[in-house]
CSV table of N, CA and C in Angstrom, one decimal:
chain,number,residue,atom,x,y,z
A,253,MET,N,58.7,-58.3,65.3
A,253,MET,CA,58.7,-59.7,65.2
A,253,MET,C,57.9,-60.4,66.3
A,254,ARG,N,58.0,-59.8,67.5
A,254,ARG,CA,57.2,-60.4,68.6
A,254,ARG,C,55.8,-60.3,68.4
A,255,ALA,N,55.4,-59.1,67.8
A,255,ALA,CA,53.9,-58.9,67.5
A,255,ALA,C,53.4,-59.9,66.5
A,256,LEU,N,54.2,-60.3,65.5
A,256,LEU,CA,53.8,-61.3,64.5
A,256,LEU,C,53.7,-62.6,65.2
A,257,ILE,N,54.6,-63.0,66.0
A,257,ILE,CA,54.5,-64.3,66.7
A,257,ILE,C,53.3,-64.3,67.7
A,258,ALA,N,53.0,-63.2,68.4
A,258,ALA,CA,51.9,-63.1,69.3
A,258,ALA,C,50.6,-63.2,68.5
A,259,ALA,N,50.5,-62.6,67.3
A,259,ALA,CA,49.3,-62.7,66.5
A,259,ALA,C,49.1,-64.1,66.0
A,260,GLY,N,50.2,-64.8,65.6
A,260,GLY,CA,50.1,-66.1,65.1
A,260,GLY,C,49.6,-67.1,66.2
A,261,ILE,N,50.1,-66.9,67.5
A,261,ILE,CA,49.7,-67.7,68.6
A,261,ILE,C,48.2,-67.5,68.9
A,262,GLY,N,47.8,-66.2,68.9
A,262,GLY,CA,46.4,-65.9,69.1
A,262,GLY,C,45.5,-66.4,68.0
A,263,LEU,N,45.9,-66.4,66.8
A,263,LEU,CA,45.1,-66.9,65.7
A,263,LEU,C,45.0,-68.5,65.8
A,264,ALA,N,46.1,-69.1,66.2
A,264,ALA,CA,46.0,-70.6,66.4
A,264,ALA,C,45.1,-70.9,67.6
A,265,ALA,N,45.2,-70.2,68.6
A,265,ALA,CA,44.3,-70.5,69.8
A,265,ALA,C,42.8,-70.3,69.4
A,266,ALA,N,42.5,-69.2,68.7
A,266,ALA,CA,41.1,-69.0,68.3
A,266,ALA,C,40.7,-70.1,67.3
A,267,PHE,N,41.5,-70.5,66.4
A,267,PHE,CA,41.2,-71.6,65.5
A,267,PHE,C,41.0,-72.9,66.3
A,268,ALA,N,41.8,-73.2,67.3
A,268,ALA,CA,41.6,-74.4,68.1
A,268,ALA,C,40.3,-74.4,68.9
A,269,LEU,N,40.0,-73.2,69.4
A,269,LEU,CA,38.7,-73.0,70.1
A,269,LEU,C,37.5,-73.3,69.2
A,270,VAL,N,37.6,-72.8,68.0
A,270,VAL,CA,36.5,-73.0,67.0
A,270,VAL,C,36.4,-74.5,66.7
A,271,LEU,N,37.5,-75.1,66.5
A,271,LEU,CA,37.5,-76.6,66.2
A,271,LEU,C,36.9,-77.4,67.4
A,272,ALA,N,37.3,-77.0,68.6
A,272,ALA,CA,36.8,-77.7,69.8
A,272,ALA,C,35.3,-77.5,69.9
A,273,VAL,N,34.8,-76.3,69.7
A,273,VAL,CA,33.3,-76.1,69.8
A,273,VAL,C,32.6,-76.9,68.7
A,274,THR,N,33.1,-76.9,67.5
A,274,THR,CA,32.5,-77.6,66.4
A,274,THR,C,32.5,-79.1,66.7
A,275,ALA,N,33.6,-79.6,67.3
A,275,ALA,CA,33.6,-81.1,67.6
A,275,ALA,C,32.6,-81.5,68.6
A,276,ILE,N,32.4,-80.6,69.6
A,276,ILE,CA,31.5,-80.9,70.7
A,276,ILE,C,30.1,-80.8,70.2
A,277,GLY,N,29.8,-79.9,69.4
A,277,GLY,CA,28.4,-79.8,68.8
A,277,GLY,C,27.5,-78.9,69.6
A,278,ALA,N,26.3,-78.7,69.1
A,278,ALA,CA,25.4,-77.8,69.8
A,278,ALA,C,24.7,-78.6,71.0
A,279,PRO,N,24.4,-78.0,72.1
A,279,PRO,CA,23.8,-78.7,73.2
A,279,PRO,C,22.4,-79.2,72.8
A,280,PRO,N,21.9,-80.3,73.4
A,280,PRO,CA,20.6,-80.8,73.0
A,280,PRO,C,19.5,-79.9,73.6
A,281,GLY,N,18.4,-79.9,72.9
A,281,GLY,CA,17.3,-79.1,73.3
A,281,GLY,C,16.5,-78.6,72.1
A,282,GLU,N,15.5,-77.9,72.4
A,282,GLU,CA,14.7,-77.4,71.3
A,282,GLU,C,14.3,-75.9,71.6
A,283,THR,N,14.0,-75.2,70.5
A,283,THR,CA,13.7,-73.8,70.7
A,283,THR,C,12.2,-73.6,71.1
A,284,SER,N,11.9,-72.5,71.7
A,284,SER,CA,10.5,-72.3,72.1
A,284,SER,C,9.7,-72.0,70.8
A,285,LYS,N,8.4,-72.4,70.8
A,285,LYS,CA,7.5,-72.1,69.7
A,285,LYS,C,6.9,-70.8,69.9
A,286,LYS,N,6.9,-70.2,71.1
A,286,LYS,CA,6.3,-68.9,71.4
A,286,LYS,C,7.2,-67.8,71.0
A,287,PRO,N,6.7,-66.8,70.3
A,287,PRO,CA,7.5,-65.7,69.9
A,287,PRO,C,7.9,-64.8,71.1
A,288,LEU,N,8.9,-64.1,71.0
A,288,LEU,CA,9.3,-63.2,72.1
A,288,LEU,C,8.6,-61.9,72.0
A,289,HIS,N,7.9,-61.5,73.0
A,289,HIS,CA,7.1,-60.2,73.0
A,289,HIS,C,7.8,-59.2,73.8
A,290,THR,N,8.1,-58.1,73.3
A,290,THR,CA,8.7,-57.0,74.1
A,290,THR,C,7.7,-55.8,74.2
A,291,THR,N,7.8,-55.1,75.3
A,291,THR,CA,7.0,-54.0,75.5
A,291,THR,C,7.8,-52.7,75.6
A,292,VAL,N,7.3,-51.6,75.3
A,292,VAL,CA,7.9,-50.4,75.4
A,292,VAL,C,7.5,-49.8,76.8
A,293,PRO,N,8.5,-49.4,77.6
A,293,PRO,CA,8.1,-48.8,78.9
A,293,PRO,C,7.3,-47.5,78.7
A,294,ALA,N,6.4,-47.3,79.6
A,294,ALA,CA,5.6,-46.1,79.6
A,294,ALA,C,6.4,-44.9,79.9
A,295,HIS,N,6.2,-43.8,79.2
A,295,HIS,CA,6.9,-42.6,79.5
A,295,HIS,C,6.4,-41.9,80.7
A,296,PRO,N,7.2,-41.4,81.6
A,296,PRO,CA,6.7,-40.7,82.8
A,296,PRO,C,6.1,-39.4,82.5
């Protein structure tokens, strides 16, 4: 029974966190137009 209560509390906390982040919204700013370039390191 304790595990069920703990799972319910954890689920409620996660749901509250998702609602809080949704209410705050995304931070202002814009994404870079430049693509990300990655390089493969040279083998020794």
